[in-house]
PDB file of C-alpha atoms and ligand atoms in Angstrom:
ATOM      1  CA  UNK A   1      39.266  -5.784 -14.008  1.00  0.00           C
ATOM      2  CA  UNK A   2      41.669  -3.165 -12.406  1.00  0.00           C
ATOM      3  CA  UNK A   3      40.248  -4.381  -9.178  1.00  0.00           C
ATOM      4  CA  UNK A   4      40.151  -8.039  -9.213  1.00  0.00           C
ATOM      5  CA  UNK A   5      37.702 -10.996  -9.983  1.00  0.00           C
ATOM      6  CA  UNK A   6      35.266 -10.754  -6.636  1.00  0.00           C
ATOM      7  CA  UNK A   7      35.394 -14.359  -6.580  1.00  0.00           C
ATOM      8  CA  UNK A   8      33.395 -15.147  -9.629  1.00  0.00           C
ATOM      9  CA  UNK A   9      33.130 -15.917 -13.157  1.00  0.00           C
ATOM     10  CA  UNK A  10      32.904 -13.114 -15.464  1.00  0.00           C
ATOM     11  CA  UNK A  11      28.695 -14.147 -15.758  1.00  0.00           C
ATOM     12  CA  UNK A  12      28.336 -12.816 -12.195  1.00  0.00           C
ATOM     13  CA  UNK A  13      31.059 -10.499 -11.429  1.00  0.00           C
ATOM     14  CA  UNK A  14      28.913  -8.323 -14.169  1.00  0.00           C
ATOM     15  CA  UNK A  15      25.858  -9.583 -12.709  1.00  0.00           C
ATOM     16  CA  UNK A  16      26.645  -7.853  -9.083  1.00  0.00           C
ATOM     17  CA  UNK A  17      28.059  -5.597 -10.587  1.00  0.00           C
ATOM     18  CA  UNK A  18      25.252  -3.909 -12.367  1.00  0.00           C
ATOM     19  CA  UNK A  19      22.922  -4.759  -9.564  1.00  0.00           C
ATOM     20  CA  UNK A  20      25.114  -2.508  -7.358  1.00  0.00           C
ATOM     21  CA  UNK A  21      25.776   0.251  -9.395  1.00  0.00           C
ATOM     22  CA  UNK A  22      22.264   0.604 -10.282  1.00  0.00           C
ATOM     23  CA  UNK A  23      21.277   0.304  -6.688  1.00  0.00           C
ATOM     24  CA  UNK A  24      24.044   3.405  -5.781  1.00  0.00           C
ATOM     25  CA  UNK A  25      21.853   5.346  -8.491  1.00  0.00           C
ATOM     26  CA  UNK A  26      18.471   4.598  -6.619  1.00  0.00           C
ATOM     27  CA  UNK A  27      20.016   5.155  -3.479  1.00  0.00           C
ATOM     28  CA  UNK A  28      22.220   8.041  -3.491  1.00  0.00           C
ATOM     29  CA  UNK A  29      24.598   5.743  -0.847  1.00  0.00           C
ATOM     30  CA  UNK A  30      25.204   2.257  -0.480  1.00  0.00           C
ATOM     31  CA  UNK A  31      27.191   0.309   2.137  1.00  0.00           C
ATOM     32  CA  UNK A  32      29.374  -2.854   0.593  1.00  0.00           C
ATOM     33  CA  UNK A  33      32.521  -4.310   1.177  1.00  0.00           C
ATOM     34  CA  UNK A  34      35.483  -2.595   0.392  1.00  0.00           C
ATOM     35  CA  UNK A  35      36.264  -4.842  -2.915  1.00  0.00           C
ATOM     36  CA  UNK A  36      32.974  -4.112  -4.180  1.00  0.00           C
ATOM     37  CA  UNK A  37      32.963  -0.460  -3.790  1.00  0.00           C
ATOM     38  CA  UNK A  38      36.228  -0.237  -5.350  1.00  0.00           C
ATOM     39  CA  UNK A  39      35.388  -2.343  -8.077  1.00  0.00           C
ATOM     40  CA  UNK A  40      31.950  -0.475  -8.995  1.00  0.00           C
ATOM     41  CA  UNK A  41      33.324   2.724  -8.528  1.00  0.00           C
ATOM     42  CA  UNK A  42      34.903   3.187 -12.375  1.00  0.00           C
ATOM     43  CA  UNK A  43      31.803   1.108 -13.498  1.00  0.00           C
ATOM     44  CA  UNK A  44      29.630   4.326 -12.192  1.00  0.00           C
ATOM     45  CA  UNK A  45      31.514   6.623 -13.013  1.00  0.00           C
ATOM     46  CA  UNK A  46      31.702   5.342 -16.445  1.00  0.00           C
ATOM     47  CA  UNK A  47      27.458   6.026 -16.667  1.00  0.00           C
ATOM     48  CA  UNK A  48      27.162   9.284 -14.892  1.00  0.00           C
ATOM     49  CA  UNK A  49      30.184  10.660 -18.000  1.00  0.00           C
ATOM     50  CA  UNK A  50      27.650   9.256 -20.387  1.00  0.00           C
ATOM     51  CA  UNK A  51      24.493  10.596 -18.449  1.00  0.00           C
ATOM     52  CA  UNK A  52      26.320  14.370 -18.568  1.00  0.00           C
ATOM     53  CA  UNK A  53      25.783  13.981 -22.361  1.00  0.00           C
ATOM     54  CA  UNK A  54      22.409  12.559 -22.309  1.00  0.00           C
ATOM     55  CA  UNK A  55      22.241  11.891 -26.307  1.00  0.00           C
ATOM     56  CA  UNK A  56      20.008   9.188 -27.134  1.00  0.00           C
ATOM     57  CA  UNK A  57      23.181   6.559 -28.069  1.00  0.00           C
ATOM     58  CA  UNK A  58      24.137   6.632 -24.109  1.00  0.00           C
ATOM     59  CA  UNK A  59      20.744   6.457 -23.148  1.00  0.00           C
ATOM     60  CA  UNK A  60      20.790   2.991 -24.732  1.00  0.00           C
ATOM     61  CA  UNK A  61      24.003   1.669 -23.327  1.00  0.00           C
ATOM     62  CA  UNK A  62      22.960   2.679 -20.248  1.00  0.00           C
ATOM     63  CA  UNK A  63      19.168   0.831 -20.222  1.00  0.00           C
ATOM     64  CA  UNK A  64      21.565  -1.970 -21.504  1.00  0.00           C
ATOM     65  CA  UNK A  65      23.579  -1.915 -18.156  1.00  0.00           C
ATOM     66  CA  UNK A  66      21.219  -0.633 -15.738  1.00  0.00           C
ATOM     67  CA  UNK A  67      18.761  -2.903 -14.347  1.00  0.00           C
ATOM     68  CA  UNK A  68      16.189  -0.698 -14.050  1.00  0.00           C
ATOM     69  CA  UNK A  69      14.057   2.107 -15.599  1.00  0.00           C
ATOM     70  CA  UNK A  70      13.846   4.104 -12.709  1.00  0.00           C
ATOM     71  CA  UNK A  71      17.612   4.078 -12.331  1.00  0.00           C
ATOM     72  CA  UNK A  72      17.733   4.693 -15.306  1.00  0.00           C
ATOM     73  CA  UNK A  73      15.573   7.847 -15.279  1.00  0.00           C
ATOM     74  CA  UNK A  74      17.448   8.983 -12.209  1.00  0.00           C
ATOM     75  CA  UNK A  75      20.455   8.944 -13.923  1.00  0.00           C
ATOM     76  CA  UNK A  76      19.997  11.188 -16.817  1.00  0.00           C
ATOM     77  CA  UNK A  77      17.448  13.353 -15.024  1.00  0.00           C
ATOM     78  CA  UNK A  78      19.010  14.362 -11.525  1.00  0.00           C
ATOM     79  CA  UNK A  79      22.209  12.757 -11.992  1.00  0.00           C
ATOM     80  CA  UNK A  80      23.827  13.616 -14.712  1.00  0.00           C
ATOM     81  CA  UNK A  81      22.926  17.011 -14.649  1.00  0.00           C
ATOM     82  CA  UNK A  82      24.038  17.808 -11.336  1.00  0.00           C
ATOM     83  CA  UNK A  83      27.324  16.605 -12.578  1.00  0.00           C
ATOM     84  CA  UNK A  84      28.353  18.815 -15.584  1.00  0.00           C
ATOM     85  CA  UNK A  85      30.681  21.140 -14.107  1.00  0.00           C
ATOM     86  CA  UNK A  86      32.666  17.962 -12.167  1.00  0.00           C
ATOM     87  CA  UNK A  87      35.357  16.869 -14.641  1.00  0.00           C
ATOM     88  CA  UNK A  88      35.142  13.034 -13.105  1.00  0.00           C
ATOM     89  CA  UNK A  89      35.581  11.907  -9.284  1.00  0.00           C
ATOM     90  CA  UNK A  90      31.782  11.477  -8.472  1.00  0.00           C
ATOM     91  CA  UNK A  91      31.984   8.885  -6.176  1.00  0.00           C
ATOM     92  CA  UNK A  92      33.414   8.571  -2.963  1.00  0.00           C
ATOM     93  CA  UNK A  93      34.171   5.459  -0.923  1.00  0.00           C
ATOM     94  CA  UNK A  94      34.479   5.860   2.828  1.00  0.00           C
ATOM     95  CA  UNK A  95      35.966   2.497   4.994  1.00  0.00           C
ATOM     96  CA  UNK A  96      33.513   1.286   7.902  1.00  0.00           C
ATOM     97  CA  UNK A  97      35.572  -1.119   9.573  1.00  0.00           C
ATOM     98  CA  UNK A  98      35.210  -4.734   9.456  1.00  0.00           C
ATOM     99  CA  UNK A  99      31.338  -6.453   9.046  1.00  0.00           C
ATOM    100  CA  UNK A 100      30.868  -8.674  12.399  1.00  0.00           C
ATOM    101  CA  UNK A 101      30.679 -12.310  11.228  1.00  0.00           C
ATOM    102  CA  UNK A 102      33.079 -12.587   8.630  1.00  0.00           C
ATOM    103  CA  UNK A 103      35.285  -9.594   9.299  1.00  0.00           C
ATOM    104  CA  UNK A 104      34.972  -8.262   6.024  1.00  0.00           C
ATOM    105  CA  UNK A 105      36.206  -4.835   5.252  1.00  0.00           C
ATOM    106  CA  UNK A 106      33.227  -2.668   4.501  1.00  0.00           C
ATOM    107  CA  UNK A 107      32.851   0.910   2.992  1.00  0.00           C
ATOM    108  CA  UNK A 108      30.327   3.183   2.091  1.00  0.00           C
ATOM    109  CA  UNK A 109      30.087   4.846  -1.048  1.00  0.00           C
ATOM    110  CA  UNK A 110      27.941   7.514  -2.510  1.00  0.00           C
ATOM    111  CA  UNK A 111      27.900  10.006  -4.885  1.00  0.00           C
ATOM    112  CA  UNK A 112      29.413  13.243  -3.874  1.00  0.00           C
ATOM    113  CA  UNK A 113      26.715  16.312  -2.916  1.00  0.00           C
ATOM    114  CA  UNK A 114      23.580  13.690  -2.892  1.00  0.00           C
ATOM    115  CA  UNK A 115      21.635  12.849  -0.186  1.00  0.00           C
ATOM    116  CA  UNK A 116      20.845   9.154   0.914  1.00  0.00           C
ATOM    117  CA  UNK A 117      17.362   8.070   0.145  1.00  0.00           C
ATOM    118  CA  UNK A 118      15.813   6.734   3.488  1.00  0.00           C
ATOM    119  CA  UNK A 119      14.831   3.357   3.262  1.00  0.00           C
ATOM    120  CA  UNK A 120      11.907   2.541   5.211  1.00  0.00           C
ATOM    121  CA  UNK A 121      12.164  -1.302   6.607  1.00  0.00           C
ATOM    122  CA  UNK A 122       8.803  -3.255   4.773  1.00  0.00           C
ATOM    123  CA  UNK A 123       7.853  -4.885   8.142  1.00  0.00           C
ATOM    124  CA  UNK A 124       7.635  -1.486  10.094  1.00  0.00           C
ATOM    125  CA  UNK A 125       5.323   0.336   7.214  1.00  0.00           C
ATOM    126  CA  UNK A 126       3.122  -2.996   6.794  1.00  0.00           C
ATOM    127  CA  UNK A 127       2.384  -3.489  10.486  1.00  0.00           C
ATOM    128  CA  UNK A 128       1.608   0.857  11.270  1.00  0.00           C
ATOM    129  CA  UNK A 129      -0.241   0.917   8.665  1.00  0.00           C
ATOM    130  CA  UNK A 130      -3.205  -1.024   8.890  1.00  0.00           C
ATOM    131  CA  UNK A 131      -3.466  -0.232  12.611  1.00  0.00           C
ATOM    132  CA  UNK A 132      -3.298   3.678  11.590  1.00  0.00           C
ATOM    133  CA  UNK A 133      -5.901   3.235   9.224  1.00  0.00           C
ATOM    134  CA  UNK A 134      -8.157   1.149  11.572  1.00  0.00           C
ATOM    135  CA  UNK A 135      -8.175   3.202  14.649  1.00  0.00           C
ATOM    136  CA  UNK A 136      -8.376   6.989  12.829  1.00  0.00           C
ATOM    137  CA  UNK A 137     -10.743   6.511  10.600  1.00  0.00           C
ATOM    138  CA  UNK A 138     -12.356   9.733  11.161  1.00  0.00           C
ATOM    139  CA  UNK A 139      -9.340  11.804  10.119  1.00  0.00           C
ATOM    140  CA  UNK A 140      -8.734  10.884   6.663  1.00  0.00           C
ATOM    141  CA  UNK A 141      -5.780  12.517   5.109  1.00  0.00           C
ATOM    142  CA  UNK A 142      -3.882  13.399   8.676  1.00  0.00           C
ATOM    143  CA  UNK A 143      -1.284  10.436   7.770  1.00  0.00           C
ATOM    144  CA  UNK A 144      -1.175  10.319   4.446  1.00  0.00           C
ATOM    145  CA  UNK A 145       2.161  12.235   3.468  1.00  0.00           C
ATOM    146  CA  UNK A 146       4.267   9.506   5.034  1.00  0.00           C
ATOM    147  CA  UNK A 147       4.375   6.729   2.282  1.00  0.00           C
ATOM    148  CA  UNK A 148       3.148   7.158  -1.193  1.00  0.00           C
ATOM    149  CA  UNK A 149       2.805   3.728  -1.459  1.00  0.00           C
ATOM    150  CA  UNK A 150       0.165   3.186   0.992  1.00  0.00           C
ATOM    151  CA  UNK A 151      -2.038   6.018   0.391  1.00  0.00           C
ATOM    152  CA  UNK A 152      -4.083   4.752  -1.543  1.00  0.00           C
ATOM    153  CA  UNK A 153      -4.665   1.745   0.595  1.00  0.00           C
ATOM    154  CA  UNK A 154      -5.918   3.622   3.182  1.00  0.00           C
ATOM    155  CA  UNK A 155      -7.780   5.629   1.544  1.00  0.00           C
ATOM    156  CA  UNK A 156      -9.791   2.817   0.337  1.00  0.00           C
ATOM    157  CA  UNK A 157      -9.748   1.522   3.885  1.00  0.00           C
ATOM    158  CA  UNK A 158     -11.406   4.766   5.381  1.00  0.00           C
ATOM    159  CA  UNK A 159     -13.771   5.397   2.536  1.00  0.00           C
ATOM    160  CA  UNK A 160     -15.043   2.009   2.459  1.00  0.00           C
ATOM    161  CA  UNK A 161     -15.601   2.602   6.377  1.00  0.00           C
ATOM    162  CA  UNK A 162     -17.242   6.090   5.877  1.00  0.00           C
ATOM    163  CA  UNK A 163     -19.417   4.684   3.315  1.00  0.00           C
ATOM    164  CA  UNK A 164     -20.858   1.680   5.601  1.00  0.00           C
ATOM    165  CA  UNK A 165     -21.621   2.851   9.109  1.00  0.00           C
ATOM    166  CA  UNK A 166     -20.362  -0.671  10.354  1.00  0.00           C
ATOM    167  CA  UNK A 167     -17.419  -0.270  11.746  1.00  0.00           C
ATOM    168  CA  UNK A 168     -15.974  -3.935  11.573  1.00  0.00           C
ATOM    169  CA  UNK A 169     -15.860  -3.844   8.089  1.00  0.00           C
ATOM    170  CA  UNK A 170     -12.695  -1.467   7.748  1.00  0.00           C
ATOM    171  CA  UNK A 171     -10.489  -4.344   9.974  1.00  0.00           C
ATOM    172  CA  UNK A 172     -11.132  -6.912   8.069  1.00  0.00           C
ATOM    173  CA  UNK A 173     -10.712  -5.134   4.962  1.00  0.00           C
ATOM    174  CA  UNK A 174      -7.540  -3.916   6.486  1.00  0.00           C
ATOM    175  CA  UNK A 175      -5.785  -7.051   7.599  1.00  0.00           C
ATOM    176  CA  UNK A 176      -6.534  -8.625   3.706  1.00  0.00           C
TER     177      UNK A 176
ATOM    178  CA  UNK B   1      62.238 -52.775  10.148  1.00  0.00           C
ATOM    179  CA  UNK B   2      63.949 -49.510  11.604  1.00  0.00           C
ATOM    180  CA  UNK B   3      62.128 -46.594  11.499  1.00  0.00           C
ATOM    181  CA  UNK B   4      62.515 -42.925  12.934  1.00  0.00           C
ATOM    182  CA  UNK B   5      59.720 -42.538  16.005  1.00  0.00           C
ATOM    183  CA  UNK B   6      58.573 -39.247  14.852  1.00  0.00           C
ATOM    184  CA  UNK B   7      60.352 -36.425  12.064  1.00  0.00           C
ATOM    185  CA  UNK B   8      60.507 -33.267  14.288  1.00  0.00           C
ATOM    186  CA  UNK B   9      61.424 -33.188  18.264  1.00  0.00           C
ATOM    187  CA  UNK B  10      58.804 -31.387  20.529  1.00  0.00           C
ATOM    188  CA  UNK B  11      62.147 -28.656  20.519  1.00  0.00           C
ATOM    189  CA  UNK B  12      61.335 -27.987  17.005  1.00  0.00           C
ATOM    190  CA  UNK B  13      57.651 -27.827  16.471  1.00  0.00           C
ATOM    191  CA  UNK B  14      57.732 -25.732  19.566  1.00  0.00           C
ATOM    192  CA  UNK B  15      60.204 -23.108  18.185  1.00  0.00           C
ATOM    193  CA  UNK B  16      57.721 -22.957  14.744  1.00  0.00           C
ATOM    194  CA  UNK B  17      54.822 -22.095  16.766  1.00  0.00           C
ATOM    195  CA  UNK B  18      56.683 -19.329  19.027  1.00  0.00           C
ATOM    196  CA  UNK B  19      56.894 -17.380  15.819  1.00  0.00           C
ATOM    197  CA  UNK B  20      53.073 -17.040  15.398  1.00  0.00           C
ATOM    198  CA  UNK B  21      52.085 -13.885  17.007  1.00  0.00           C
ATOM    199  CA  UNK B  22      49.145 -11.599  16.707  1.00  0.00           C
ATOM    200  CA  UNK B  23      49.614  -8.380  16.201  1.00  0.00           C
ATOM    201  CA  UNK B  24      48.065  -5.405  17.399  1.00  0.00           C
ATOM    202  CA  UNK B  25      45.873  -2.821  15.067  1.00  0.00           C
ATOM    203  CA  UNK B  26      47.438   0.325  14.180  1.00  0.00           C
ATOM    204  CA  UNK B  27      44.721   2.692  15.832  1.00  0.00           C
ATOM    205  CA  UNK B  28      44.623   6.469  15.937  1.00  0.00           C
ATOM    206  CA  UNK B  29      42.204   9.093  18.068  1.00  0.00           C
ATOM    207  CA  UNK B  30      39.085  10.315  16.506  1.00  0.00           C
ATOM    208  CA  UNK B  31      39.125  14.433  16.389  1.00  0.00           C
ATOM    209  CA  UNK B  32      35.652  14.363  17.051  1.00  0.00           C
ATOM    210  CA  UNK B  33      35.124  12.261  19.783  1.00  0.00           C
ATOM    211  CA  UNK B  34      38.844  10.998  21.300  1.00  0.00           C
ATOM    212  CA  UNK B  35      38.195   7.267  20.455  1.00  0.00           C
ATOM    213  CA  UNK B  36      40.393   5.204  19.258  1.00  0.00           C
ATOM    214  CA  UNK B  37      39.695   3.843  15.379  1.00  0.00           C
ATOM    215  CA  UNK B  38      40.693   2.736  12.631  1.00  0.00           C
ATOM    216  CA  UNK B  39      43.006   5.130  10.164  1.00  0.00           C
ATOM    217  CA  UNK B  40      41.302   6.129   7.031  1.00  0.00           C
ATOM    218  CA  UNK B  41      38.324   4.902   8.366  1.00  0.00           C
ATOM    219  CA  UNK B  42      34.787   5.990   9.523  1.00  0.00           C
ATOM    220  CA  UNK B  43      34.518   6.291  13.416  1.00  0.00           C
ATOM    221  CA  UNK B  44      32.347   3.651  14.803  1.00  0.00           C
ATOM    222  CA  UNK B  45      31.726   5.981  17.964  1.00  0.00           C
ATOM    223  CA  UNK B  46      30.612   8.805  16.317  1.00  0.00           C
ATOM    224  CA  UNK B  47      30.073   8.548  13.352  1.00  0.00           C
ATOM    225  CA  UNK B  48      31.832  11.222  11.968  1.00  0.00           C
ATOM    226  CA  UNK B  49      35.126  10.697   9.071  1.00  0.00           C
ATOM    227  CA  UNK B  50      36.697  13.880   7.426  1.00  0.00           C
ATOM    228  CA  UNK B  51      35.633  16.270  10.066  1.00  0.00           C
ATOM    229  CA  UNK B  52      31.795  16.449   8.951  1.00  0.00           C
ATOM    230  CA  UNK B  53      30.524  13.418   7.533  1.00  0.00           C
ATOM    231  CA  UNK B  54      28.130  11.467   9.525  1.00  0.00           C
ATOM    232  CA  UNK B  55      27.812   8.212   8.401  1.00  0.00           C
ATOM    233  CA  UNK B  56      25.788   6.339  11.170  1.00  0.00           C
ATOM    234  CA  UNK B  57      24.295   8.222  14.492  1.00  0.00           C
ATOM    235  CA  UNK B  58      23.631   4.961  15.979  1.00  0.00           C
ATOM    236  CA  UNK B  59      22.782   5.547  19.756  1.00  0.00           C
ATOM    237  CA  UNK B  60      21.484   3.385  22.248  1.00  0.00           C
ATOM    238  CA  UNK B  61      18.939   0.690  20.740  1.00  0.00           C
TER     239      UNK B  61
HETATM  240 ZN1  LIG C   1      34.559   9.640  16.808  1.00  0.00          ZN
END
């Protein structure tokens, strides 16, 4: 540990330590404390050298490391690939200034040339939605390319509203 | 049974605590926006670090 210990036993340290670098894979950019970043940083770049191959042997250590498939995915499809011609330095960490609270020293890091995924706050999408889908009922697929995930929830919602000329049935259906 | 009334004079304990000063932050301007911030660091006016990166547009809420 180049970096340090983090404050925990070697269980953990590896433990937040996957759980981070996968989540800078989904994510494209992740905000953390300073220590953290720093101490990911070789962990990732480690991956994305073994993602740039892509045989099948670093496929496996990297399912074994990852903590998901989707990262997983991610990394051998988009991100290794878009990384051939870098000889190393994929990463970069950018200070934020201290977190209010505990005055920690936070940073940003993300990998170089990617885009942050936008991450949508659960509450907002779960409270627009239903109302959407209540009070447009007539207009079926006007919201739809928002969220994948709640497509096909409203869809449901509007066809089973279509189907039955009662009109209450959609809200209730809807709030469920 | 003689004993000493206390081991350091108010002279003393005083001088150790006049050595205990904050200090101020090292701050430099922001070449986007003229506020001061931290070096090496993100602007938290702005947003902006490295001429073009920006990292947070957080206006009013
Ligand atoms: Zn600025």
């Amino acid at each position: 540990m180049r970096q340090g210990k983090l404050g925990r036993d070697v269980g953990a340290r590896r433990a937040l330590l996957r759980s981070l670098v996968t989540n800078l894979f989904l994510y494209n950019r992740i905000e953390t404390t300073e220590a953290k970043a720093k101490a990911m940083r070789p962990v990732a770049e480690r991956l994305i050298t073994k993602a740039k191959k892509g045989n099948l042997h670093n496929t496996r250590l990297a399912a074994a490391y990852l903590t998901s498939p989707e990262a997983l995915k991610k990394l051998f499809e988009e991100i290794g690939p878009k990384f051939v011609e870098r000889p190393g330095g994929y990463t970069r960490i950018m200070k934020t200034g201290m977190r209010r609270g505990d005055a920690a020293p936070m940073a940003i890091i993300e990998l170089v040339g990617f885009e942050p995924v936008a991450v949508k706050e659960d509450k907002k999408v779960k409270k627009a939605a239903p109302k959407k889908a209540v009070e447009k009922k007539a207009e079926p697929k006007v919201k739809s390319p928002l969220k994948k995930a709640e497509a096909p929830k409203k869809t449901m919602i509007k066809k089973a509203g279509t189907k039955v000329p009662a009109a209450k049935k959609a809200p209730v259906s809807g709030e469920k | 049974m003689a004993n000493p009334k206390q081991r350091f004079g108010k002279s003393r304990t005083r001088k150790r605590r006049a050595n205990w000063k904050a200090e101020a932050p090292t701050l430099v301007e922001c070449p986007k926006c003229k506020a001061m911030k931290l070096p090496h660091s993100v602007c938290g006016e702005c947003g902006f670090y490295d001429g073009r990166e920006v990292i947070a547009v957080s206006e009013k809420e």
